[in-house]
Amino acid sequence: MWGRRRRGVGPSGSGTEELRARRREREAALRKARRQEQLVSKRLLREDTAAEEGGQDGAEIVPDPLSEDEVLELLRGVQRASEERKRSLGRLRWALQNKETQQKFVRLDGSIRTLIGLFTSSLADMQMEAARCLHELSHSSDPAVAEACLPVTSYLLTYLSGHSVEFMELCLYTLGNLVVESEAVRKQLLPQGIIPVLASCIQSPHEAVLEGLGYVLSQLLQAKEAPTEIIPLVLDSVLPQHMLRLVCSGLKAGIGTAVEFAWCLHYIVCSHTANAALLSLGALPALTSLLLDLASEIPQDAPEGLELLVCPVLRCLSNLLAEETGCEVQIQDERLLVALFLILQCFLQQHPFIVQECLWLLNNLTADKPFFCSTLLSLDLLPALLQLLPCSQMASVLVLTVLCNIAEKGPGYCQQLHQQPALPLLLPTLTLPNPEVVGQCLELLHLLFLHWPEVTQL
């Protein structure tokens, strides 16, 4: 990107150098912030019938907290070997939707042990009800509740093979929720072999299982210890090539699955530990091809949620190009620029955050090599780029940075910029109250005057 350049642009005063240095620092901080932006969240699989025991007609209504005696009575009902046990489990599952009840339950001696006993029983209906109770506990925001579930992790891993799709999906989302909340859970799961288990599951033909697996993996990859303890294990497995395959299958594999694994790839790229491995798997051309396919789908019948897939794909490409790996020479396809502007046009109104992601990629594409600068001008895409100036402060900064990338290439590029209606649109930005936008505009004008002094006479 523009801020990564080491070479100068010609004679200039100390004021201009200071301006450039400050902007480079800002860009480094912005990029770091984008890399740190995470999607840590919890998922809850709850049927519409989950509220039946509470007499409600929907799962959104949280039950009132139970007293300690009431929780104890529920536990005793679950422990009794009677025909009422399943009904007691259903009532317990409903009650565990309340945070206070969760905390009281895990403090009871033998509570988790009882659930594990039913979770590992040979009775399928009991096993499923116990799994749903554990899933409710996994959704707690209290780390103590997650750590109380530590004894169940090995069983959750075991049941990721040879069971029904519904049961496997429930186990996966329970694991993913526990991973979010507790470092102790993550540290226990690694020696228990969670990565080899996930590597086996990723070859499942079932979309629900694959999407749940992507959720677990995305939560693991966001952990603070991921670069040193988790990503090396992932790279030593078959996961990366299958992740890339599922992402690049796009809509064929299911939008949910592709989204989950696209974010997984994004977190790996941002770790700075695996880009060489991803590049060796052909990540750059594969993701470029995917972006072209997605852009071709947009004008016809774009599925709901497509922006959630486009966003991490754009980020992966942007951050791979920002790593100074030399990978930018691998993609010189003018269709990529066309795809970017199609995506911009499609998502500008409803999903404006995509504009910033597209501009980051455009910035990195035009930073070092003249190919995309020339292509942008020859395809007459500059007017469309200039129309993005008023979208937002960040969009203005990035549009101006792309123009700086073009102007830096020399007199011919500066002349073409001047022949377009660029300069009249730029001058009003100098009156804006935002110092970042004004600073970037001043740098662009400096480059234009430096490389093509005739601009002052026209």
Short mmCIF file of C-alpha atoms in Angstrom, two decimals:
data_model
loop_
_atom_site.label_atom_id
_atom_site.label_comp_id
_atom_site.label_asym_id
_atom_site.label_seq_id
_atom_site.Cartn_x
_atom_site.Cartn_y
_atom_site.Cartn_z
CA MET A 1 0.00 0.00 0.00
CA TRP A 2 0.99 3.66 -0.30
CA GLY A 3 2.21 3.85 3.30
CA ARG A 4 4.62 0.95 2.78
CA ARG A 5 6.81 2.62 0.17
CA ARG A 6 10.41 3.22 1.04
CA ARG A 7 11.45 5.19 -2.03
CA GLY A 8 10.98 8.92 -2.15
CA VAL A 9 9.03 10.87 -4.72
CA GLY A 10 11.60 13.58 -5.36
CA PRO A 11 12.88 16.75 -3.69
CA SER A 12 10.58 18.10 -1.04
CA GLY A 13 10.67 20.18 2.08
CA SER A 14 10.75 18.87 5.59
CA GLY A 15 7.10 19.84 6.02
CA THR A 16 6.00 17.48 3.28
CA GLU A 17 8.13 14.65 4.68
CA GLU A 18 6.64 15.18 8.10
CA LEU A 19 3.16 15.12 6.61
CA ARG A 20 3.92 11.88 4.80
CA ALA A 21 5.41 10.30 7.92
CA ARG A 22 2.35 11.17 9.99
CA ARG A 23 0.05 9.70 7.35
CA ARG A 24 2.07 6.49 7.22
CA GLU A 25 1.73 6.16 10.98
CA ARG A 26 -2.03 6.69 10.73
CA GLU A 27 -2.35 4.08 8.01
CA ALA A 28 -0.35 1.57 10.07
CA ALA A 29 -2.64 2.18 13.03
CA LEU A 30 -5.76 1.84 10.89
CA ARG A 31 -4.56 -1.41 9.36
CA LYS A 32 -3.70 -2.78 12.79
CA ALA A 33 -7.20 -1.89 13.99
CA ARG A 34 -8.75 -3.71 11.03
CA ARG A 35 -6.69 -6.79 11.75
CA GLN A 36 -7.74 -6.79 15.38
CA GLU A 37 -11.42 -6.44 14.59
CA GLN A 38 -12.97 -9.76 15.55
CA LEU A 39 -16.28 -11.52 15.44
CA VAL A 40 -16.22 -13.27 18.80
CA SER A 41 -19.81 -14.25 19.45
CA LYS A 42 -21.93 -17.08 20.74
CA ARG A 43 -24.51 -19.07 18.87
CA LEU A 44 -27.63 -20.59 20.36
CA LEU A 45 -29.46 -23.49 18.74
CA ARG A 46 -32.88 -23.46 20.30
CA GLU A 47 -36.05 -24.98 18.94
CA ASP A 48 -39.39 -23.16 19.02
CA THR A 49 -40.54 -25.78 21.51
CA ALA A 50 -37.81 -24.87 23.97
CA ALA A 51 -40.23 -22.72 25.96
CA GLU A 52 -43.00 -25.25 26.28
CA GLU A 53 -42.16 -26.15 29.85
CA GLY A 54 -42.49 -22.50 30.82
CA GLY A 55 -45.86 -22.16 29.13
CA GLN A 56 -44.49 -19.73 26.51
CA ASP A 57 -44.89 -19.78 22.75
CA GLY A 58 -41.39 -18.57 21.83
CA ALA A 59 -37.77 -19.03 22.82
CA GLU A 60 -37.08 -15.30 23.17
CA ILE A 61 -38.73 -15.03 26.60
CA VAL A 62 -36.23 -15.76 29.37
CA PRO A 63 -37.66 -17.62 32.40
CA ASP A 64 -37.49 -16.11 35.87
CA PRO A 65 -34.59 -17.23 38.06
CA LEU A 66 -35.21 -20.23 40.28
CA SER A 67 -34.32 -20.40 43.95
CA GLU A 68 -31.54 -22.73 45.07
CA ASP A 69 -34.12 -25.15 46.44
CA GLU A 70 -35.99 -25.18 43.14
CA VAL A 71 -32.77 -25.84 41.22
CA LEU A 72 -31.89 -28.65 43.61
CA GLU A 73 -35.33 -30.18 43.15
CA LEU A 74 -34.87 -30.07 39.35
CA LEU A 75 -31.50 -31.78 39.67
CA ARG A 76 -32.99 -34.51 41.87
CA GLY A 77 -35.75 -35.03 39.32
CA VAL A 78 -33.14 -35.51 36.61
CA GLN A 79 -31.20 -37.95 38.81
CA ARG A 80 -34.22 -40.16 39.50
CA ALA A 81 -34.43 -43.22 37.26
CA SER A 82 -38.07 -42.82 36.36
CA GLU A 83 -40.33 -42.10 33.42
CA GLU A 84 -40.39 -38.46 34.53
CA ARG A 85 -36.66 -38.01 33.93
CA LYS A 86 -36.99 -36.77 30.36
CA ARG A 87 -39.68 -34.28 31.39
CA SER A 88 -37.41 -33.09 34.22
CA LEU A 89 -34.60 -32.61 31.71
CA GLY A 90 -36.91 -30.52 29.54
CA ARG A 91 -37.82 -28.33 32.51
CA LEU A 92 -34.15 -28.01 33.41
CA ARG A 93 -33.28 -26.96 29.86
CA TRP A 94 -35.94 -24.25 30.00
CA ALA A 95 -34.75 -23.05 33.41
CA LEU A 96 -31.11 -22.91 32.27
CA GLN A 97 -31.95 -20.11 29.86
CA ASN A 98 -31.70 -17.84 32.90
CA LYS A 99 -28.19 -16.68 33.85
CA GLU A 100 -28.76 -16.81 37.61
CA THR A 101 -30.19 -20.31 37.39
CA GLN A 102 -27.15 -21.41 35.38
CA GLN A 103 -24.83 -20.16 38.09
CA LYS A 104 -26.81 -21.87 40.85
CA PHE A 105 -26.94 -25.12 38.91
CA VAL A 106 -23.19 -25.45 38.27
CA ARG A 107 -22.50 -24.76 41.96
CA LEU A 108 -24.54 -27.80 43.00
CA ASP A 109 -22.43 -30.85 43.77
CA GLY A 110 -22.79 -33.49 41.06
CA SER A 111 -24.80 -31.30 38.67
CA ILE A 112 -22.41 -31.43 35.69
CA ARG A 113 -21.55 -35.06 36.47
CA THR A 114 -25.24 -35.93 36.23
CA LEU A 115 -25.61 -34.20 32.86
CA ILE A 116 -22.51 -35.95 31.55
CA GLY A 117 -23.92 -39.30 32.65
CA LEU A 118 -27.07 -38.69 30.64
CA PHE A 119 -25.12 -37.14 27.75
CA THR A 120 -23.10 -40.36 27.45
CA SER A 121 -26.05 -42.72 27.96
CA SER A 122 -27.29 -45.17 25.35
CA LEU A 123 -30.76 -43.62 25.33
CA ALA A 124 -30.86 -41.28 22.34
CA ASP A 125 -33.69 -39.06 23.62
CA MET A 126 -32.02 -38.59 27.02
CA GLN A 127 -28.70 -37.95 25.33
CA MET A 128 -30.17 -35.21 23.13
CA GLU A 129 -31.96 -33.50 26.04
CA ALA A 130 -28.77 -33.55 28.13
CA ALA A 131 -26.85 -32.14 25.16
CA ARG A 132 -29.35 -29.28 24.92
CA CYS A 133 -28.92 -28.55 28.63
CA LEU A 134 -25.15 -28.40 28.19
CA HIS A 135 -25.66 -26.16 25.17
CA GLU A 136 -27.70 -23.72 27.27
CA LEU A 137 -24.87 -23.64 29.83
CA SER A 138 -22.30 -23.01 27.09
CA HIS A 139 -24.16 -19.85 26.12
CA SER A 140 -23.52 -18.27 29.51
CA SER A 141 -21.38 -15.13 29.64
CA ASP A 142 -19.97 -16.21 33.02
CA PRO A 143 -16.50 -17.81 32.63
CA ALA A 144 -17.16 -19.84 35.80
CA VAL A 145 -20.05 -21.59 34.05
CA ALA A 146 -17.87 -22.39 31.03
CA GLU A 147 -15.12 -23.77 33.25
CA ALA A 148 -17.64 -25.89 35.14
CA CYS A 149 -18.24 -27.58 31.77
CA LEU A 150 -14.57 -28.59 31.38
CA PRO A 151 -15.27 -32.29 32.13
CA VAL A 152 -17.58 -32.52 29.11
CA THR A 153 -15.14 -31.36 26.40
CA SER A 154 -13.63 -34.78 25.68
CA TYR A 155 -17.10 -36.26 25.20
CA LEU A 156 -18.12 -33.43 22.88
CA LEU A 157 -15.09 -34.23 20.72
CA THR A 158 -15.84 -37.95 20.78
CA TYR A 159 -19.38 -37.43 19.57
CA LEU A 160 -18.26 -35.50 16.49
CA SER A 161 -18.09 -38.78 14.63
CA GLY A 162 -20.69 -41.43 13.97
CA HIS A 163 -23.78 -39.59 15.22
CA SER A 164 -26.75 -37.80 13.71
CA VAL A 165 -26.23 -34.48 11.95
CA GLU A 166 -28.43 -32.70 14.51
CA PHE A 167 -26.43 -34.11 17.42
CA MET A 168 -23.07 -33.28 15.83
CA GLU A 169 -24.24 -29.74 15.07
CA LEU A 170 -25.29 -29.27 18.71
CA CYS A 171 -21.90 -30.55 19.94
CA LEU A 172 -20.04 -28.22 17.58
CA TYR A 173 -21.88 -25.07 18.64
CA THR A 174 -21.53 -26.04 22.30
CA LEU A 175 -17.78 -26.38 21.80
CA GLY A 176 -17.61 -23.07 19.95
CA ASN A 177 -19.45 -21.27 22.74
CA LEU A 178 -17.17 -22.72 25.42
CA VAL A 179 -14.08 -21.73 23.41
CA VAL A 180 -15.23 -18.10 23.31
CA GLU A 181 -15.53 -17.71 27.05
CA SER A 182 -12.67 -19.65 28.59
CA GLU A 183 -8.95 -19.89 27.96
CA ALA A 184 -8.94 -22.92 30.27
CA VAL A 185 -11.33 -24.68 27.87
CA ARG A 186 -9.09 -23.88 24.88
CA LYS A 187 -5.98 -25.10 26.69
CA GLN A 188 -7.73 -28.36 27.54
CA LEU A 189 -9.12 -28.93 24.05
CA LEU A 190 -5.76 -28.65 22.26
CA PRO A 191 -4.11 -31.70 23.92
CA GLN A 192 -7.43 -33.52 23.65
CA GLY A 193 -6.98 -33.30 19.88
CA ILE A 194 -9.59 -30.78 18.76
CA ILE A 195 -7.64 -29.85 15.60
CA PRO A 196 -7.35 -33.46 14.28
CA VAL A 197 -11.03 -34.01 15.11
CA LEU A 198 -12.04 -30.88 13.18
CA ALA A 199 -9.77 -31.94 10.31
CA SER A 200 -11.71 -35.19 10.12
CA CYS A 201 -15.11 -33.47 10.33
CA ILE A 202 -14.32 -30.97 7.58
CA GLN A 203 -14.77 -33.71 5.02
CA SER A 204 -18.40 -34.20 6.07
CA PRO A 205 -20.97 -33.92 3.26
CA HIS A 206 -23.46 -32.16 5.56
CA GLU A 207 -23.71 -28.38 5.31
CA ALA A 208 -24.95 -27.98 8.91
CA VAL A 209 -21.90 -29.82 10.25
CA LEU A 210 -19.51 -27.81 8.08
CA GLU A 211 -21.01 -24.49 9.14
CA GLY A 212 -20.81 -25.49 12.82
CA LEU A 213 -17.22 -26.59 12.35
CA GLY A 214 -16.38 -23.25 10.77
CA TYR A 215 -17.89 -21.51 13.78
CA VAL A 216 -15.72 -23.50 16.23
CA LEU A 217 -12.58 -22.89 14.19
CA SER A 218 -13.25 -19.16 13.79
CA GLN A 219 -13.56 -18.79 17.56
CA LEU A 220 -10.32 -20.72 18.14
CA LEU A 221 -8.45 -18.63 15.58
CA GLN A 222 -9.44 -15.40 17.33
CA ALA A 223 -7.92 -16.44 20.65
CA LYS A 224 -4.96 -14.37 21.79
CA GLU A 225 -2.79 -17.49 21.84
CA ALA A 226 -3.84 -18.54 18.31
CA PRO A 227 -0.66 -17.37 16.43
CA THR A 228 1.65 -19.45 18.62
CA GLU A 229 -0.46 -22.37 19.82
CA ILE A 230 -3.39 -22.94 17.46
CA ILE A 231 -2.49 -21.80 13.94
CA PRO A 232 0.67 -23.99 13.74
CA LEU A 233 -1.51 -27.03 14.51
CA VAL A 234 -4.02 -25.94 11.87
CA LEU A 235 -1.27 -25.56 9.27
CA ASP A 236 0.04 -29.04 10.02
CA SER A 237 -3.39 -30.50 9.26
CA VAL A 238 -5.52 -30.80 6.13
CA LEU A 239 -7.73 -27.95 7.32
CA PRO A 240 -6.24 -25.09 5.22
CA GLN A 241 -6.78 -26.72 1.83
CA HIS A 242 -10.33 -27.76 2.72
CA MET A 243 -11.09 -24.31 4.14
CA LEU A 244 -9.94 -22.73 0.91
CA ARG A 245 -11.97 -25.25 -1.09
CA LEU A 246 -15.14 -24.53 0.89
CA VAL A 247 -14.71 -20.76 0.67
CA CYS A 248 -14.08 -20.88 -3.05
CA SER A 249 -17.08 -23.14 -3.56
CA GLY A 250 -18.95 -19.99 -2.63
CA LEU A 251 -22.67 -20.40 -2.94
CA LYS A 252 -22.42 -24.06 -3.96
CA ALA A 253 -21.26 -25.13 -0.48
CA GLY A 254 -23.84 -22.93 1.22
CA ILE A 255 -23.45 -19.26 2.06
CA GLY A 256 -23.17 -19.93 5.80
CA THR A 257 -20.32 -22.41 5.40
CA ALA A 258 -18.42 -20.17 3.01
CA VAL A 259 -18.80 -17.17 5.34
CA GLU A 260 -17.49 -19.04 8.39
CA PHE A 261 -14.40 -20.36 6.63
CA ALA A 262 -13.72 -17.04 4.88
CA TRP A 263 -13.42 -15.41 8.30
CA CYS A 264 -11.19 -18.31 9.40
CA LEU A 265 -8.85 -17.54 6.51
CA HIS A 266 -8.96 -13.84 7.41
CA TYR A 267 -7.84 -14.53 10.99
CA ILE A 268 -5.02 -16.76 9.77
CA VAL A 269 -3.81 -14.12 7.31
CA CYS A 270 -3.87 -11.48 10.05
CA SER A 271 -1.67 -13.61 12.31
CA HIS A 272 1.36 -13.03 10.02
CA THR A 273 2.35 -16.66 10.58
CA ALA A 274 0.87 -18.53 7.66
CA ASN A 275 0.79 -16.40 4.53
CA ALA A 276 3.54 -18.36 2.79
CA ALA A 277 1.61 -21.58 3.42
CA LEU A 278 -1.62 -20.07 2.11
CA LEU A 279 0.10 -18.68 -0.97
CA SER A 280 1.61 -22.09 -1.69
CA LEU A 281 -1.93 -23.49 -1.68
CA GLY A 282 -2.89 -20.95 -4.36
CA ALA A 283 -4.93 -18.73 -2.03
CA LEU A 284 -4.39 -15.55 -4.02
CA PRO A 285 -5.59 -16.75 -7.46
CA ALA A 286 -8.33 -18.83 -5.85
CA LEU A 287 -9.75 -15.90 -3.85
CA THR A 288 -9.41 -13.62 -6.87
CA SER A 289 -11.40 -16.07 -8.97
CA LEU A 290 -14.02 -16.29 -6.21
CA LEU A 291 -14.38 -12.51 -6.13
CA LEU A 292 -14.90 -12.49 -9.91
CA ASP A 293 -17.60 -15.16 -9.54
CA LEU A 294 -19.34 -13.30 -6.72
CA ALA A 295 -19.32 -10.06 -8.74
CA SER A 296 -20.89 -11.87 -11.67
CA GLU A 297 -23.71 -13.11 -9.41
CA ILE A 298 -24.56 -9.68 -8.01
CA PRO A 299 -26.50 -8.05 -10.89
CA GLN A 300 -28.69 -11.13 -11.32
CA ASP A 301 -29.87 -12.71 -8.08
CA ALA A 302 -27.61 -11.92 -5.14
CA PRO A 303 -28.51 -14.14 -2.16
CA GLU A 304 -29.20 -12.56 1.22
CA GLY A 305 -26.04 -12.26 3.31
CA LEU A 306 -23.67 -12.19 0.34
CA GLU A 307 -21.96 -9.12 1.81
CA LEU A 308 -20.88 -11.25 4.79
CA LEU A 309 -18.87 -13.42 2.41
CA VAL A 310 -17.57 -10.58 0.24
CA CYS A 311 -16.16 -8.71 3.25
CA PRO A 312 -13.66 -11.35 4.53
CA VAL A 313 -12.66 -12.29 0.98
CA LEU A 314 -11.77 -8.64 0.29
CA ARG A 315 -9.86 -8.48 3.56
CA CYS A 316 -7.89 -11.65 2.84
CA LEU A 317 -6.81 -10.33 -0.55
CA SER A 318 -5.98 -6.88 0.88
CA ASN A 319 -3.89 -8.22 3.73
CA LEU A 320 -2.07 -10.77 1.58
CA LEU A 321 -1.06 -7.94 -0.74
CA ALA A 322 0.10 -5.84 2.22
CA GLU A 323 2.60 -8.44 3.43
CA GLU A 324 5.38 -7.59 0.96
CA THR A 325 5.57 -11.22 -0.10
CA GLY A 326 5.88 -10.39 -3.80
CA CYS A 327 2.45 -11.93 -4.35
CA GLU A 328 1.15 -8.82 -6.07
CA VAL A 329 2.89 -9.89 -9.28
CA GLN A 330 0.76 -13.04 -9.33
CA ILE A 331 -2.48 -11.23 -10.11
CA GLN A 332 -2.64 -8.96 -13.12
CA ASP A 333 -6.20 -9.38 -14.24
CA GLU A 334 -8.15 -6.29 -15.26
CA ARG A 335 -11.39 -8.15 -14.50
CA LEU A 336 -10.54 -7.79 -10.80
CA LEU A 337 -10.99 -4.01 -11.03
CA VAL A 338 -14.28 -4.43 -12.87
CA ALA A 339 -15.44 -6.85 -10.17
CA LEU A 340 -14.49 -4.39 -7.43
CA PHE A 341 -16.51 -1.59 -8.97
CA LEU A 342 -19.50 -3.88 -9.55
CA ILE A 343 -19.39 -4.82 -5.87
CA LEU A 344 -19.08 -1.16 -4.91
CA GLN A 345 -22.10 -0.25 -7.01
CA CYS A 346 -24.19 -3.09 -5.59
CA PHE A 347 -23.47 -2.59 -1.88
CA LEU A 348 -22.98 1.18 -1.72
CA GLN A 349 -26.48 1.99 -0.46
CA GLN A 350 -27.42 -0.93 1.78
CA HIS A 351 -23.99 -2.05 3.02
CA PRO A 352 -21.64 0.95 2.89
CA PHE A 353 -18.98 -0.81 4.99
CA ILE A 354 -18.13 -2.83 1.88
CA VAL A 355 -17.00 0.41 0.19
CA GLN A 356 -14.14 0.76 2.65
CA GLU A 357 -13.09 -2.88 2.15
CA CYS A 358 -13.08 -2.49 -1.65
CA LEU A 359 -11.02 0.69 -1.38
CA TRP A 360 -8.46 -1.00 0.88
CA LEU A 361 -7.98 -3.68 -1.76
CA LEU A 362 -7.84 -1.11 -4.57
CA ASN A 363 -5.25 0.81 -2.56
CA ASN A 364 -3.04 -2.24 -2.19
CA LEU A 365 -3.43 -3.23 -5.83
CA THR A 366 -2.29 0.20 -7.05
CA ALA A 367 0.42 0.73 -4.43
CA ASP A 368 3.53 -0.69 -6.10
CA LYS A 369 2.84 -1.94 -9.60
CA PRO A 370 1.66 0.28 -12.48
CA PHE A 371 -0.57 -2.42 -14.03
CA PHE A 372 -3.70 -1.66 -12.02
CA CYS A 373 -3.06 2.09 -12.16
CA SER A 374 -2.99 1.94 -15.95
CA THR A 375 -6.01 -0.38 -16.01
CA LEU A 376 -8.07 1.90 -13.78
CA LEU A 377 -7.43 4.78 -16.17
CA SER A 378 -7.83 2.83 -19.41
CA LEU A 379 -11.15 1.31 -18.29
CA ASP A 380 -12.38 4.82 -17.45
CA LEU A 381 -13.10 3.87 -13.82
CA LEU A 382 -11.76 7.12 -12.39
CA PRO A 383 -15.16 8.93 -12.46
CA ALA A 384 -16.72 6.08 -10.49
CA LEU A 385 -13.85 6.28 -7.99
CA LEU A 386 -14.22 10.04 -7.56
CA GLN A 387 -17.94 9.62 -6.84
CA LEU A 388 -16.95 7.80 -3.63
CA LEU A 389 -15.20 10.86 -2.18
CA PRO A 390 -18.22 12.07 -0.17
CA CYS A 391 -19.22 8.61 1.14
CA SER A 392 -17.36 8.88 4.45
CA GLN A 393 -14.18 10.22 6.00
CA MET A 394 -12.39 6.90 5.56
CA ALA A 395 -13.62 6.55 1.98
CA SER A 396 -12.31 10.03 1.19
CA VAL A 397 -8.89 9.20 2.65
CA LEU A 398 -8.67 5.93 0.73
CA VAL A 399 -9.84 7.42 -2.58
CA LEU A 400 -7.20 10.12 -2.25
CA THR A 401 -4.58 7.48 -1.36
CA VAL A 402 -5.40 5.53 -4.53
CA LEU A 403 -5.03 8.74 -6.53
CA CYS A 404 -1.65 9.28 -4.84
CA ASN A 405 -0.64 5.77 -5.89
CA ILE A 406 -1.47 6.66 -9.50
CA ALA A 407 0.18 10.10 -9.44
CA GLU A 408 3.36 8.65 -7.94
CA LYS A 409 3.90 6.56 -11.09
CA GLY A 410 5.06 9.62 -13.00
CA PRO A 411 4.23 12.44 -15.46
CA GLY A 412 2.09 10.38 -17.85
CA TYR A 413 -0.19 9.27 -15.04
CA CYS A 414 -0.44 12.77 -13.62
CA GLN A 415 -1.39 14.11 -17.04
CA GLN A 416 -4.16 11.53 -17.37
CA LEU A 417 -5.46 12.43 -13.91
CA HIS A 418 -5.62 16.07 -14.93
CA GLN A 419 -7.44 15.22 -18.16
CA GLN A 420 -10.15 13.62 -16.06
CA PRO A 421 -12.34 15.87 -13.88
CA ALA A 422 -10.17 15.08 -10.88
CA LEU A 423 -8.71 18.43 -9.90
CA PRO A 424 -12.00 20.39 -9.71
CA LEU A 425 -13.43 17.70 -7.43
CA LEU A 426 -10.34 17.68 -5.21
CA LEU A 427 -10.12 21.37 -4.46
CA PRO A 428 -13.28 21.53 -2.30
CA THR A 429 -11.78 18.86 0.00
CA LEU A 430 -9.16 21.40 1.09
CA THR A 431 -11.90 23.33 2.89
CA LEU A 432 -13.12 20.32 4.88
CA PRO A 433 -12.61 20.36 8.67
CA ASN A 434 -11.03 16.89 8.63
CA PRO A 435 -7.20 17.03 8.85
CA GLU A 436 -6.71 13.50 7.46
CA VAL A 437 -8.63 14.24 4.28
CA VAL A 438 -6.96 17.63 3.84
CA GLY A 439 -3.51 16.15 4.46
CA GLN A 440 -4.04 13.42 1.89
CA CYS A 441 -5.32 15.95 -0.62
CA LEU A 442 -2.26 18.14 -0.10
CA GLU A 443 -0.01 15.19 -0.73
CA LEU A 444 -1.82 14.39 -3.97
CA LEU A 445 -1.45 17.98 -5.15
CA HIS A 446 2.24 17.86 -4.21
CA LEU A 447 2.72 14.77 -6.39
CA LEU A 448 0.86 16.35 -9.31
CA PHE A 449 2.96 19.54 -9.16
CA LEU A 450 6.16 17.52 -8.73
CA HIS A 451 5.68 15.12 -11.65
CA TRP A 452 3.80 17.41 -14.03
CA PRO A 453 4.44 21.10 -13.26
CA GLU A 454 2.39 22.08 -16.30
CA VAL A 455 -0.71 21.46 -14.22
CA THR A 456 -0.25 24.91 -12.65
CA GLN A 457 -0.59 26.54 -16.07
CA LEU A 458 -3.82 24.80 -17.08
#
